[in-house]
PDB file of C-alpha atoms in Angstrom:
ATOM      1  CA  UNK A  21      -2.945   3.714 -16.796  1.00 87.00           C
ATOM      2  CA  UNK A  22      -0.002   5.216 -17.698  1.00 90.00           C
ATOM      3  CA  UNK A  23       3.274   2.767 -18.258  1.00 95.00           C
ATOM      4  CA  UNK A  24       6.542   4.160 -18.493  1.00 96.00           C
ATOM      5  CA  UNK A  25       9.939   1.935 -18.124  1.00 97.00           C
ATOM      6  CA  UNK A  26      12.490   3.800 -17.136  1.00 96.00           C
ATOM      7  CA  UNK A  27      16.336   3.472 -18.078  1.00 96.00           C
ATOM      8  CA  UNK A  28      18.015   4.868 -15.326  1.00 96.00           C
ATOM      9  CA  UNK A  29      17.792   5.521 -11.814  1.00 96.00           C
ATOM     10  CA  UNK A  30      18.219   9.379 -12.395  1.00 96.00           C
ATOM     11  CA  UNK A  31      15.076   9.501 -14.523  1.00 97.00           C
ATOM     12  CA  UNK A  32      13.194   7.892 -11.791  1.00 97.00           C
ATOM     13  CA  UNK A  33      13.996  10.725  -9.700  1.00 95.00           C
ATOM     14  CA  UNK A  34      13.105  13.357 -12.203  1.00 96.00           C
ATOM     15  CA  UNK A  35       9.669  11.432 -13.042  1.00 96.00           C
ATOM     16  CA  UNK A  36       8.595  11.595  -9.647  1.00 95.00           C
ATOM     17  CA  UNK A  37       9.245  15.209  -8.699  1.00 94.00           C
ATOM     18  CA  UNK A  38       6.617  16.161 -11.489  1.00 94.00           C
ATOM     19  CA  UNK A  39       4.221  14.167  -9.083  1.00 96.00           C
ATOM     20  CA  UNK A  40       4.452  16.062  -6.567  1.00 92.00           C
ATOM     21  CA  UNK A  41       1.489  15.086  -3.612  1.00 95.00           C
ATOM     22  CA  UNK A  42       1.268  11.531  -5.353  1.00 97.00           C
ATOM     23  CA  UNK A  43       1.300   8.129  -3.567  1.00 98.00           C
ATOM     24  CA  UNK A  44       3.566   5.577  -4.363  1.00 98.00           C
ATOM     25  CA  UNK A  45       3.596   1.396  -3.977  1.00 98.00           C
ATOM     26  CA  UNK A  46       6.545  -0.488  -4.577  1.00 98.00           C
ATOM     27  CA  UNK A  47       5.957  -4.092  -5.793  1.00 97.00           C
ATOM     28  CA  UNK A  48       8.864  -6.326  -6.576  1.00 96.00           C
ATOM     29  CA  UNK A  49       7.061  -8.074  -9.538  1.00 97.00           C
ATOM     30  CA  UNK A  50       6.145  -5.324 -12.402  1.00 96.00           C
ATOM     31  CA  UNK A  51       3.922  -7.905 -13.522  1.00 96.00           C
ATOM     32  CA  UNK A  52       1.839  -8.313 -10.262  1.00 95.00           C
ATOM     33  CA  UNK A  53      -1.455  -7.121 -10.315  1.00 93.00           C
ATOM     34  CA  UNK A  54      -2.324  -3.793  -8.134  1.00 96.00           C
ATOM     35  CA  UNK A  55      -4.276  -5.273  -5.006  1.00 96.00           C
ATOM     36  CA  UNK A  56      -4.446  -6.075  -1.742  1.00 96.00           C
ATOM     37  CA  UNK A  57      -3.013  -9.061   0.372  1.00 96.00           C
ATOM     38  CA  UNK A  58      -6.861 -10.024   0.940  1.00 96.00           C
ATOM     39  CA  UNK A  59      -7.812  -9.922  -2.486  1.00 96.00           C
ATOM     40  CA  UNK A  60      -4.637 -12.298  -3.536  1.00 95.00           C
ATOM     41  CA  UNK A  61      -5.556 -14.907  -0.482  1.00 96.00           C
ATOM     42  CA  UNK A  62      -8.946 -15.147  -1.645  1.00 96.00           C
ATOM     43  CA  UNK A  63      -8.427 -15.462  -5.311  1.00 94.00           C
ATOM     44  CA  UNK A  64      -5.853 -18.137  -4.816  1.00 95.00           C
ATOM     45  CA  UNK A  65      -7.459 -20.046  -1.641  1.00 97.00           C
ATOM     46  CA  UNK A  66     -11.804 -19.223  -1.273  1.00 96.00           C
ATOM     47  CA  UNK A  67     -12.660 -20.154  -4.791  1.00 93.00           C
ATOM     48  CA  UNK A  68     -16.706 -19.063  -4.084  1.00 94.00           C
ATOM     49  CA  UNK A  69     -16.704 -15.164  -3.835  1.00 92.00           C
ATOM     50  CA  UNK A  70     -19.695 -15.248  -2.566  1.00 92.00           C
ATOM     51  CA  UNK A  71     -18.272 -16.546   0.682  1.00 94.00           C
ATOM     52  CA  UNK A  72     -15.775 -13.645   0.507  1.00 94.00           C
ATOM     53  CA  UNK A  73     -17.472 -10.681   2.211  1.00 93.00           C
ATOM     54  CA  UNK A  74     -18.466 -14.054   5.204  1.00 94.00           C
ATOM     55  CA  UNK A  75     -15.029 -14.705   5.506  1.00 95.00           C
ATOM     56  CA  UNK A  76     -13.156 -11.115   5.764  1.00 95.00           C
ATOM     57  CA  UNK A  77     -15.475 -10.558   8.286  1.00 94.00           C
ATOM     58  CA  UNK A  78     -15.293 -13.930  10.175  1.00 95.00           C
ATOM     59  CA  UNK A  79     -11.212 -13.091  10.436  1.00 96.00           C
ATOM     60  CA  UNK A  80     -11.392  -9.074  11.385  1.00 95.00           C
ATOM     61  CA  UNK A  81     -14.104 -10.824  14.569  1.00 95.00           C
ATOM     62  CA  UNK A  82     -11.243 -13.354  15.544  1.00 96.00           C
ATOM     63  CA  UNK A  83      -8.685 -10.581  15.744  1.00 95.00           C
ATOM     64  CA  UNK A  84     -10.490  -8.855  17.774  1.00 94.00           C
ATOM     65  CA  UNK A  85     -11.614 -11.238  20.380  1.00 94.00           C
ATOM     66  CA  UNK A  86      -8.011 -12.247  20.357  1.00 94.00           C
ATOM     67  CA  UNK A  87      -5.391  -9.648  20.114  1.00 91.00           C
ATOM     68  CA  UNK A  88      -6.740  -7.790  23.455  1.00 90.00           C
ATOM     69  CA  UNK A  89      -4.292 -10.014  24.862  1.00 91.00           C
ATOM     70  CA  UNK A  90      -1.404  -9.069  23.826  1.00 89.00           C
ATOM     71  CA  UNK A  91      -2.083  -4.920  22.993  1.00 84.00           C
ATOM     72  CA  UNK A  92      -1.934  -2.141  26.122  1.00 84.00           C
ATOM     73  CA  UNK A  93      -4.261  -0.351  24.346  1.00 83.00           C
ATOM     74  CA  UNK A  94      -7.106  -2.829  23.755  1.00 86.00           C
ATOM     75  CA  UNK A  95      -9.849   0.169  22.950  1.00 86.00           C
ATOM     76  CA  UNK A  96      -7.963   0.579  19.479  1.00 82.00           C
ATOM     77  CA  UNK A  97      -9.014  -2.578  18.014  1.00 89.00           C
ATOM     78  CA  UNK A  98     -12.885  -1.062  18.314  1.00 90.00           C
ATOM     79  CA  UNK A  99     -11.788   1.315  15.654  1.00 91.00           C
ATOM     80  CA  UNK A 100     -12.288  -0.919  12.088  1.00 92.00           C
ATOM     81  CA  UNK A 101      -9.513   1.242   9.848  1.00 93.00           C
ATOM     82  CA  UNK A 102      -6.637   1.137  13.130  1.00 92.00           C
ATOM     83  CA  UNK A 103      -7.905  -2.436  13.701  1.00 93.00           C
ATOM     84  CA  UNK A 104      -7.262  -3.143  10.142  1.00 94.00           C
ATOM     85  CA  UNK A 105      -4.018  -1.158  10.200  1.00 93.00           C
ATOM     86  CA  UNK A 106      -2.711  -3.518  13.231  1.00 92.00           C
ATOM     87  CA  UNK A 107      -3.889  -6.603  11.307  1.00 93.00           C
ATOM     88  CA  UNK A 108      -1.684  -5.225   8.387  1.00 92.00           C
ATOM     89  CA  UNK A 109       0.899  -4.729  10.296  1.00 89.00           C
ATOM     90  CA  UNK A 110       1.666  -8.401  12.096  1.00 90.00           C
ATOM     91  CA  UNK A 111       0.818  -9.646   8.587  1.00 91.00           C
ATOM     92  CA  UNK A 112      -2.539 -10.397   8.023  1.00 95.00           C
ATOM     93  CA  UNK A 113      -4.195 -10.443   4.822  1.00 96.00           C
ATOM     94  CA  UNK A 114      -6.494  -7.510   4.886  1.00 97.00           C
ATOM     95  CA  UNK A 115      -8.051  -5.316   2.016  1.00 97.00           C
ATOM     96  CA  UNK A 116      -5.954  -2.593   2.534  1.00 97.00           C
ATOM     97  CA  UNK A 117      -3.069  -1.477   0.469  1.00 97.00           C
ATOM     98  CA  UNK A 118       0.530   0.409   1.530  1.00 96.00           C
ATOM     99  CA  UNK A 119       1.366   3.109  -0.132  1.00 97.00           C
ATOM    100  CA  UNK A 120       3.971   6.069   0.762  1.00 97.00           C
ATOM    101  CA  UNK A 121       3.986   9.416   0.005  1.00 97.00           C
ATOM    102  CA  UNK A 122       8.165   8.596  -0.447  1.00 97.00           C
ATOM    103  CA  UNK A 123       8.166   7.476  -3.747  1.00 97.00           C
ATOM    104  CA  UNK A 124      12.059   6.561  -2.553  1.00 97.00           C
ATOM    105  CA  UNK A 125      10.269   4.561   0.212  1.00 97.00           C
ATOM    106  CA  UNK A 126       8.127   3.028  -2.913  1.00 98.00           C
ATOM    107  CA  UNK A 127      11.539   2.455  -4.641  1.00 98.00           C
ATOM    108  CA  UNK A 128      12.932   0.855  -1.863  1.00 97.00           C
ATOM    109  CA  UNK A 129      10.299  -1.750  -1.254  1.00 96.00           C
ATOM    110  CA  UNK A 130      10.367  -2.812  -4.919  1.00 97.00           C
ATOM    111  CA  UNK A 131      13.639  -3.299  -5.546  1.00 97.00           C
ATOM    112  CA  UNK A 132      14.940  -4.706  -1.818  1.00 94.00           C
ATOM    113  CA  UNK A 133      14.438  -8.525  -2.277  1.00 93.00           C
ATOM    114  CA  UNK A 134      13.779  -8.240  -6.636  1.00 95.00           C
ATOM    115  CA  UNK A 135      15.422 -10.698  -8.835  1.00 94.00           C
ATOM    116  CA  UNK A 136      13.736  -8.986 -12.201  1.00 97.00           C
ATOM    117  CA  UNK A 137      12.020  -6.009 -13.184  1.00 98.00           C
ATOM    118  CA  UNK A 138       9.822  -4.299 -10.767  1.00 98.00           C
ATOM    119  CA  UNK A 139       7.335  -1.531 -10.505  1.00 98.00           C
ATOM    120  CA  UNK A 140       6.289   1.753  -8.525  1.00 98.00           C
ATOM    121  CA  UNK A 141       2.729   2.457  -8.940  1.00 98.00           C
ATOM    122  CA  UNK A 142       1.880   6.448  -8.438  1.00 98.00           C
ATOM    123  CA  UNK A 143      -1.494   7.426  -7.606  1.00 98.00           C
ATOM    124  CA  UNK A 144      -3.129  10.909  -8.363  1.00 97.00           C
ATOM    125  CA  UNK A 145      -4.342  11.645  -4.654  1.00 97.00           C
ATOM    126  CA  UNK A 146      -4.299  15.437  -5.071  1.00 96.00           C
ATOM    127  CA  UNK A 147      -7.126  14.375  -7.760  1.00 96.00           C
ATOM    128  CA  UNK A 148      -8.898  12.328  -5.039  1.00 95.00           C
ATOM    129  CA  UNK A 149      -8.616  14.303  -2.193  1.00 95.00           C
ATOM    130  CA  UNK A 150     -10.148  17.138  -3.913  1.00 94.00           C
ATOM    131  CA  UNK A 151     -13.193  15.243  -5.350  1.00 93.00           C
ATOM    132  CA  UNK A 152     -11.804  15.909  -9.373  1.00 94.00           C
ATOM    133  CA  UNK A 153     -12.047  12.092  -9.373  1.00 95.00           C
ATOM    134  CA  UNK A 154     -15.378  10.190  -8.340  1.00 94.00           C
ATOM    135  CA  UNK A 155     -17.394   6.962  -9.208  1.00 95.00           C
ATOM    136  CA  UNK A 156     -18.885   7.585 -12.424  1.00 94.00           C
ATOM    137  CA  UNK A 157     -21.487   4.962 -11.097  1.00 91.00           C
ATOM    138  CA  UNK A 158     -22.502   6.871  -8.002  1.00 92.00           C
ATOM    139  CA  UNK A 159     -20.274  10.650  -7.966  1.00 92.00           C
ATOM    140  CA  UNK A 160     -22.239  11.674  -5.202  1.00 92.00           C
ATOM    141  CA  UNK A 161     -19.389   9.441  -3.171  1.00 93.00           C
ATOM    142  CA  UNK A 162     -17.150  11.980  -2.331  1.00 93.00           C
ATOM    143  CA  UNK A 163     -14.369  11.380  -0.067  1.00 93.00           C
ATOM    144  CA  UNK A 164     -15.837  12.737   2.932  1.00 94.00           C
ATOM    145  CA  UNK A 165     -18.988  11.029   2.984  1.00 95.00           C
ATOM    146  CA  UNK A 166     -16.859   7.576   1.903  1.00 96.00           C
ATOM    147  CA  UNK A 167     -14.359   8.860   4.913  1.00 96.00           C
ATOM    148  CA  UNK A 168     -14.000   4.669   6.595  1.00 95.00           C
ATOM    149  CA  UNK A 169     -12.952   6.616   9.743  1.00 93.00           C
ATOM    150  CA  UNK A 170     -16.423   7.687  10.331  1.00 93.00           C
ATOM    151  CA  UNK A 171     -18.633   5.315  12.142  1.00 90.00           C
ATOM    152  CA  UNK A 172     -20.488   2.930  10.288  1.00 92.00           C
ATOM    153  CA  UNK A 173     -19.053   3.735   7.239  1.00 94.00           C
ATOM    154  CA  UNK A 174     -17.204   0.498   6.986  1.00 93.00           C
ATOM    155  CA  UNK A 175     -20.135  -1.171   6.972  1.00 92.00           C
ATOM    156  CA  UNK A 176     -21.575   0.928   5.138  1.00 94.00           C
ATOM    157  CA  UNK A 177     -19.104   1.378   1.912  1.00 95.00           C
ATOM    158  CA  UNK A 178     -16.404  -1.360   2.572  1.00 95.00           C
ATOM    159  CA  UNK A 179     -17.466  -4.600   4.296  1.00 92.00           C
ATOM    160  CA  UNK A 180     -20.624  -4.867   1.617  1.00 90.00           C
ATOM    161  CA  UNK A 181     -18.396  -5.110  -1.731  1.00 92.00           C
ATOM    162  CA  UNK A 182     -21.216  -3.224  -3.338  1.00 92.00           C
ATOM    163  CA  UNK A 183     -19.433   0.276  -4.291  1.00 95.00           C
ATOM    164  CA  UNK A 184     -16.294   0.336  -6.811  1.00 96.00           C
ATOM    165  CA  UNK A 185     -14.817   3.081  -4.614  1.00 96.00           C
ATOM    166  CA  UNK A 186     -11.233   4.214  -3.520  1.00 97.00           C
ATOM    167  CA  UNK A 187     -10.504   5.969  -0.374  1.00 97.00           C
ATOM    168  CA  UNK A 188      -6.936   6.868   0.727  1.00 96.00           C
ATOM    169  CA  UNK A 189      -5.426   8.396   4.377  1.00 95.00           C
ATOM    170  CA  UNK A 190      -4.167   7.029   7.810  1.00 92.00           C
ATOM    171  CA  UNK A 191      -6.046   6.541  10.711  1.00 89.00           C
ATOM    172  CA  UNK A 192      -6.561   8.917  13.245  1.00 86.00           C
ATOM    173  CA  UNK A 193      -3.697   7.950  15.633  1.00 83.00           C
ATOM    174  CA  UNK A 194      -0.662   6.473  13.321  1.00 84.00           C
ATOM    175  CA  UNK A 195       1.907   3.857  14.600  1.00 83.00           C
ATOM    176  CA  UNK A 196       5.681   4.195  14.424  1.00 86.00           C
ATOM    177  CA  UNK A 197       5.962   2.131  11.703  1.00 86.00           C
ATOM    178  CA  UNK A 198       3.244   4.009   9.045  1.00 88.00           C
ATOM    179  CA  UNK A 199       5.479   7.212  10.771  1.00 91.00           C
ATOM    180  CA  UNK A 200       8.928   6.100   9.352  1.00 89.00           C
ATOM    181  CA  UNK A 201       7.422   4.872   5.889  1.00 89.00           C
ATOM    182  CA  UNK A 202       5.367   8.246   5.472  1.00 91.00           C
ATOM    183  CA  UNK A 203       2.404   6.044   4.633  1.00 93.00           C
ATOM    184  CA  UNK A 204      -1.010   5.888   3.833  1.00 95.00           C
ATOM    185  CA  UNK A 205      -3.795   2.967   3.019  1.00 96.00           C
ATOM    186  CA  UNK A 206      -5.619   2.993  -0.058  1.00 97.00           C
ATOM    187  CA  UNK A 207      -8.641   1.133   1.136  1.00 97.00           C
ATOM    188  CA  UNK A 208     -11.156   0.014  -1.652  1.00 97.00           C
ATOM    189  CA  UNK A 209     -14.488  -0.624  -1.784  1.00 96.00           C
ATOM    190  CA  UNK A 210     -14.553  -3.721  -3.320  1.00 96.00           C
ATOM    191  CA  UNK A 211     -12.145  -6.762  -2.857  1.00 95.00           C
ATOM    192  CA  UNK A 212     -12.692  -8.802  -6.508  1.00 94.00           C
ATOM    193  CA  UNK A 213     -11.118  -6.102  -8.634  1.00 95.00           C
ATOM    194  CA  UNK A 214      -8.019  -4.706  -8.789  1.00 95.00           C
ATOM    195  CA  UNK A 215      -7.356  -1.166  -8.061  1.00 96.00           C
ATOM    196  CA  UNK A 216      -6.386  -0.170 -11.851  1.00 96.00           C
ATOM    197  CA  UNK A 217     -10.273  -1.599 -12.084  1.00 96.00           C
ATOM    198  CA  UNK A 218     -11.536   0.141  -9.932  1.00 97.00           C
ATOM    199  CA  UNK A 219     -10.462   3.451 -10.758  1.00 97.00           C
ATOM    200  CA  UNK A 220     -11.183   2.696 -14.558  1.00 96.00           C
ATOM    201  CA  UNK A 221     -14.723   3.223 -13.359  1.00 96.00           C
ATOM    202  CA  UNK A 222     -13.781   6.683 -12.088  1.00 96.00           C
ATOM    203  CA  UNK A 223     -14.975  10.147 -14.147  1.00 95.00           C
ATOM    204  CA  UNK A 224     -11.631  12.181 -14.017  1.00 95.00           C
ATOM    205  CA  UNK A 225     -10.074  14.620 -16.840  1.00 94.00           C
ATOM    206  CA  UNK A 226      -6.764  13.602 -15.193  1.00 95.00           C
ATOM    207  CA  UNK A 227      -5.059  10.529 -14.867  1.00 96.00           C
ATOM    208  CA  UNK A 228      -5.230   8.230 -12.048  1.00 97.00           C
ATOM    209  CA  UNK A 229      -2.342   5.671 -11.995  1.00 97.00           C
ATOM    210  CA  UNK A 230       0.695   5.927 -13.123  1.00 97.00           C
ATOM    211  CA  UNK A 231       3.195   2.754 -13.862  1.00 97.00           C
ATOM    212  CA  UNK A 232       6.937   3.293 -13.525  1.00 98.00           C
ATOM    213  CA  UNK A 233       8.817  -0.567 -14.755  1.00 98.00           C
ATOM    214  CA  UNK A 234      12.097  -0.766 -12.825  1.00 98.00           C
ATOM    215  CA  UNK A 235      13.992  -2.916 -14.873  1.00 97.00           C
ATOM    216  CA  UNK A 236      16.267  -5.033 -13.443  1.00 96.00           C
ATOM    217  CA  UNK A 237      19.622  -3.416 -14.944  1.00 96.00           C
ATOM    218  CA  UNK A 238      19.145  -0.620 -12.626  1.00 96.00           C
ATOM    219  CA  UNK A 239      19.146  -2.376  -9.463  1.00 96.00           C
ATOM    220  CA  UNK A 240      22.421  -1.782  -8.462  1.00 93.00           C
ATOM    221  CA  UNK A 241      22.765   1.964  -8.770  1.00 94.00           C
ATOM    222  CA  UNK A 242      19.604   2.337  -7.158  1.00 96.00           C
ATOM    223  CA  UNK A 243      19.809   0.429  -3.845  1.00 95.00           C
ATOM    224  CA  UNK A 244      23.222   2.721  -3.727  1.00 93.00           C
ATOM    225  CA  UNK A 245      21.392   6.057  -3.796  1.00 94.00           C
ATOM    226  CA  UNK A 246      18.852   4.686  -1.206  1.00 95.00           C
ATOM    227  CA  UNK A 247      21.312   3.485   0.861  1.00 93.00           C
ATOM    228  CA  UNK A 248      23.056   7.294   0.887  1.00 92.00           C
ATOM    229  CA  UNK A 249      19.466   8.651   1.705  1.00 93.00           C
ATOM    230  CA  UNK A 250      19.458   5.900   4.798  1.00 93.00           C
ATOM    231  CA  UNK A 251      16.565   4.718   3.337  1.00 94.00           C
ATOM    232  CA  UNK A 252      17.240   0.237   4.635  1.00 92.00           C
ATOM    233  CA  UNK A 253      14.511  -1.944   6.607  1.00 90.00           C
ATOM    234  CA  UNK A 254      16.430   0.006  10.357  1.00 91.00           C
ATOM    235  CA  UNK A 255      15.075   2.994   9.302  1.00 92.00           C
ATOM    236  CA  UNK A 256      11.891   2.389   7.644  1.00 92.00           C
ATOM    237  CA  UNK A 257      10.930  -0.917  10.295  1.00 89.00           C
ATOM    238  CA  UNK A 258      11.680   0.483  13.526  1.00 86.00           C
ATOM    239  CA  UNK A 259      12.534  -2.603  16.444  1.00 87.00           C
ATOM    240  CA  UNK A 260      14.920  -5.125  15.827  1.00 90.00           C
ATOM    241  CA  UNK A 261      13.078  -7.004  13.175  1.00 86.00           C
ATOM    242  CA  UNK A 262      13.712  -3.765  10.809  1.00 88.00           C
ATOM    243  CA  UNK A 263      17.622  -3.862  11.922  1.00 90.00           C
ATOM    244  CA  UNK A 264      18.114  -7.581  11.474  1.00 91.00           C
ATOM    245  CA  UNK A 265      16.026  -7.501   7.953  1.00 87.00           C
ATOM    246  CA  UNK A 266      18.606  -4.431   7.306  1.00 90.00           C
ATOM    247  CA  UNK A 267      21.527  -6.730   7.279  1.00 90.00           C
ATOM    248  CA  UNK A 268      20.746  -8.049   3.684  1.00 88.00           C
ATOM    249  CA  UNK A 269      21.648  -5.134   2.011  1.00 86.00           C
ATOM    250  CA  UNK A 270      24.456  -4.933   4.240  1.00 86.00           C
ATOM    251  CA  UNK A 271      26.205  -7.437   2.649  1.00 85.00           C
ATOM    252  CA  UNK A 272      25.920  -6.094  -0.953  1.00 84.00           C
ATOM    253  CA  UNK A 273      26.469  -2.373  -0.305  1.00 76.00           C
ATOM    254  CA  UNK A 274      29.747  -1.974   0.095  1.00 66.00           C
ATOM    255  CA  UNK A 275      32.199   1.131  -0.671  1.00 61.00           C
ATOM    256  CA  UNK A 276      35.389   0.600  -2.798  1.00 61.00           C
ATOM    257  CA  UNK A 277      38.255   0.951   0.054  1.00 54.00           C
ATOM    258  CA  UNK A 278      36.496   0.408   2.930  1.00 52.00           C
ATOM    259  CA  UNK A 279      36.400  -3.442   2.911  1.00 52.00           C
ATOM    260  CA  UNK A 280      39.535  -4.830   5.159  1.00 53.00           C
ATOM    261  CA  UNK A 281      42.066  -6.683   4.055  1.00 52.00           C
ATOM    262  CA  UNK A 282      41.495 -10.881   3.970  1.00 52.00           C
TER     263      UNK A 282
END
């Protein structure tokens, strides 16, 4: 994986046009490893991983035979990636992973609520998409025939933990929220490595991941440019949650001459 820290908020901008089709995670650590909220939760509270595959799929059943109540649209929740996209989105720990096709939106994320350094990861999806990148282990897994939107193929790929795999997109029918963020999922295969890992174990004559350190000095200037490209929580978490979240950076944004008068 490629590392580079970068020293001012301008060269962020000029690193990431030369990704151009690249996906982008913001994390507000830079030390934080590259996984998923499931993979954290298990690490730190199911000690046995062989219990782990049991347990993921002990929590996706009790979702489903529980949020029907409160969802118009019940039928979605038959689907696994938009009932995994739903769990992710009222905050359960699931195996997939947010990324953006905005690496601003990236930016945004990992600097919001930072009190040191932080990180954008960029991954090489052109690479994925078109099959230049594939499990050295198995390269027969193309992206298609890995595709979790196909029936089955949860099962078949995911929900074992058997294949060191990486799939990225959005589910058929995307929400509001995955709408405003320009997101994706990166959804792997297994759940007790990390996605730098994983994709280590990937036969590709390009790289894969790229690591951009946001150190802390930059903070500032940054959440200024963001806040000029309306980039806050209102825009990016539509509903009042997103607005009243907003209000944070509200109170350190502020233009010289516009404050009033004590």
């Amino acid at each position: 994986m490629q590392t580079v820290v970068i020293t001012d908020w301008q060269q962020f901008m000029a690193l990431t046009m030369q990704l151009e089709g690249w996906a982008f995670r913001g994390q507000q650590n830079e030390a934080w490893r590259l996984e998923s909220s499931l993979s954290r939760y298990m690490r730190d509270y199911v000690l046995d991983r062989s219990q782990w595959r049991v347990r993921e799929e002990r929590a996706i059943r009790i979702f489903r035979r529980k949020a029907h109540n409160f969802l118009a649209h019940p039928d979605l929740l038959k689907d696994d990636l938009r009932c995994l996209a739903l769990m992710q989105h009222h905050g359960a720990p699931t195996r997939l992973l947010d990324f953006t096709k905005s690496p601003f939106v990236a930016a945004f994320f990992a600097l919001e609520r930072a009190t040191g350094d932080a990180a954008v990861f960029a991954l090489n999806t052109p690479a994925l998409w078109n099959n230049r990148a594939v499990p050295k282990a198995n390269p027969t897994l193309t992206r298609d025939m890995i595709d979790p939107r196909v029936q089955d193929n949860f099962d078949r790929y995911y929900f074992s933990n058997r294949h060191e795999i990486v799939w990225f997109g959005e589910p058929t029918e995307m929400d509001d929220r995955l709408v405003a963020q320009s997101g994706t999922f990166v959804v792997p295969g297994v759940i007790d490595k990390s996605l730098q890992a994983i994709l280590d174990g990937y036969e590709s004559n390009e790289e894969l991941l790229h690591k951009i350190v946001l150190p802390e000095r930059i903070r500032v200037d940054a959440m200024k440019w963001l806040y000029r490209m309306n980039i806050t929580n209102a825009s990016l978490l539509p509903g009042l949650d997103g607005l009243a979240r907003s209000i944070a950076v509200e109170l350190e944004i502020v233009w010289p001459g516009l404050m009033p008068s004590p």
